[in-house]
Coordinates of C-alpha atoms in Angstrom, one line a residue:
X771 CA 0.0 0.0 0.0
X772 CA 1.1 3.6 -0.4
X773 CA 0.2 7.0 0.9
X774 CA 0.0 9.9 -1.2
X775 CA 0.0 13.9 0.2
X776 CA 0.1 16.6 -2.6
X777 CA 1.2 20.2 -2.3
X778 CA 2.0 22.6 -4.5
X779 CA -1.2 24.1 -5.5
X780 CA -2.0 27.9 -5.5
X781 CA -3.7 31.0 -7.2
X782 CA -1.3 32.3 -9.6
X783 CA -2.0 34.4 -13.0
X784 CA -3.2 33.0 -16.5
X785 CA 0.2 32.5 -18.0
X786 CA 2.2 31.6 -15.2
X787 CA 3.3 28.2 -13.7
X788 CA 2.9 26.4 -11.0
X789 CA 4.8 22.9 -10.3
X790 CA 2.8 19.9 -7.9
X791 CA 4.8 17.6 -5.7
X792 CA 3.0 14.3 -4.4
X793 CA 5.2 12.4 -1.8
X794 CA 4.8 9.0 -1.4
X795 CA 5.1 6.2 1.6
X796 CA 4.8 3.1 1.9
X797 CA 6.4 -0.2 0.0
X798 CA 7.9 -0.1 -3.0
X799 CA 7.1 3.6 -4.7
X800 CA 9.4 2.9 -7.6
X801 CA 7.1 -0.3 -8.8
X802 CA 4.3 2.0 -9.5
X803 CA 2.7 4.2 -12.2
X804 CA 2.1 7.0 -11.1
X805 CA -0.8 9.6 -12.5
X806 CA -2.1 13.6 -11.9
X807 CA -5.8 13.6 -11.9
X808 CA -8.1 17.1 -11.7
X809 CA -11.6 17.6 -11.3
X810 CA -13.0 20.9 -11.4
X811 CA -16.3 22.3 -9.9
X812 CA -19.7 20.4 -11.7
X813 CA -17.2 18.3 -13.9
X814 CA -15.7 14.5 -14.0
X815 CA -12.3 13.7 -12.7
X816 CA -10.0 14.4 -15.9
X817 CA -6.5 12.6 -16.3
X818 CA -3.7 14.7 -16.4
X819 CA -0.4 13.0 -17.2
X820 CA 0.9 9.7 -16.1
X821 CA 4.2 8.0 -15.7
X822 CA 5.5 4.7 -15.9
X823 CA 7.6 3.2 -12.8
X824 CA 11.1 4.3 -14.3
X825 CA 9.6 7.7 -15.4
X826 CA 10.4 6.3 -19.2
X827 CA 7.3 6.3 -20.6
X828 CA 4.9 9.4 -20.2
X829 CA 1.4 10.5 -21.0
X830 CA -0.7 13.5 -21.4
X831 CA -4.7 14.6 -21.7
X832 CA -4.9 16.6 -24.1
X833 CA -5.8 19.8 -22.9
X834 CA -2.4 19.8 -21.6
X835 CA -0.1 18.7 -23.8
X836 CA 2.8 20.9 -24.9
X837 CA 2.5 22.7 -21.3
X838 CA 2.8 20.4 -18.4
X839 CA 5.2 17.8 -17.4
X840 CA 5.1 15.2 -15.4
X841 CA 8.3 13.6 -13.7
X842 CA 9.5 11.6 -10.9
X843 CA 12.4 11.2 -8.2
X844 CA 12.1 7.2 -7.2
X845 CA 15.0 7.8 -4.7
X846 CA 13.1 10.5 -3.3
X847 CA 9.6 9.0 -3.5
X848 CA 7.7 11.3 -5.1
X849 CA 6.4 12.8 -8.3
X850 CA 5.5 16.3 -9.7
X851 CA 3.7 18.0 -12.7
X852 CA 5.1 21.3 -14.1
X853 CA 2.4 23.2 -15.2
X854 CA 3.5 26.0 -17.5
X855 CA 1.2 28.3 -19.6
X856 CA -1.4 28.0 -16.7
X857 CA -4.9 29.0 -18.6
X858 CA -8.2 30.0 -16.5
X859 CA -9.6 26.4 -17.4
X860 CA -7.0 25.2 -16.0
X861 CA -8.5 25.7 -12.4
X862 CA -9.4 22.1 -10.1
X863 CA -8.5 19.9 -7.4
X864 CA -5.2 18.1 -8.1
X865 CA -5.2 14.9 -7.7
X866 CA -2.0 12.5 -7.8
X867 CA -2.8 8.4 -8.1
X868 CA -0.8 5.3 -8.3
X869 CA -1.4 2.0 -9.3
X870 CA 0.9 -0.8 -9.5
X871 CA 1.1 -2.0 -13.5
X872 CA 3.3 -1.9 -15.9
X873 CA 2.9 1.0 -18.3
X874 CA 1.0 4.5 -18.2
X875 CA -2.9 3.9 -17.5
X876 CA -5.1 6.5 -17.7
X877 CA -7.4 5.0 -15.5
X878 CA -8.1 2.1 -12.9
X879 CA -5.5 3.6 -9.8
X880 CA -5.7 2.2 -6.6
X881 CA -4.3 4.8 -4.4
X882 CA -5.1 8.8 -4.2
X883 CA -3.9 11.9 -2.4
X884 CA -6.6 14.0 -1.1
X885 CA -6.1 16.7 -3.9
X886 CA -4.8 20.3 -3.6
X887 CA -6.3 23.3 -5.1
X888 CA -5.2 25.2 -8.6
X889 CA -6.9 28.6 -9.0
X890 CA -5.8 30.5 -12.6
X891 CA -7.4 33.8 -12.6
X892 CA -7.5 35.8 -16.1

């Protein structure tokens, strides 16, 4: 099992950046893929980006694509999304996940953080 605590979040400006950190415990954080999730007010969960175990392999929504990165640190158990070209519709609840199969799934994770809040204003 793992335990997931993002932070990060913030209000910033349309245009800026922001970059999420989730820290991980628990057994084994490098055998895990590792995803960002967002959900904002009155829609569905959304996937964000996702990483494979080694950080290899890498996947994107695309409403993001081209301006957010997603990256990990297995000797420092954790995993972040840079967020650059931050856009009002860009605003949710950040959610990191983790599941434990091979690859970069865009859905099906086991384990979440409790989320932490991205505000762009225009």
């Amino acid at each position: 099992q793992v335990q997931l605590v993002e932070s990060g979040g913030g209000l910033v400006q349309a245009g800026g950046s922001l970059r999420l950190s989730c820290a991980a415990s628990g057994h084994s954080f490098s055998s895990y893929a590792m995803g960002w999730f967002r959900q904002a007010p009155g829609k569905e969960r959304e996937f964000v980006a996702g990483t494979d175990w080694s950080g290899g392999s890498t996947y994107y929504g695309d409403s993001v694509k081209g301006r957010f990165t997603i990256s990990r640190d297995n000797a420092k158990n954790t995993v972040y999304l840079q967020m650059n070209s931050l856009k009002p519709e860009d605003t949710a609840v950040y959610y990191c996940a983790a599941v434990l199969v091979p690859g970069v799934p865009t859905t099906g994770y086991d384990y979440w953080g409790q989320g932490t809040q991205v505000t762009v204003s225009s």
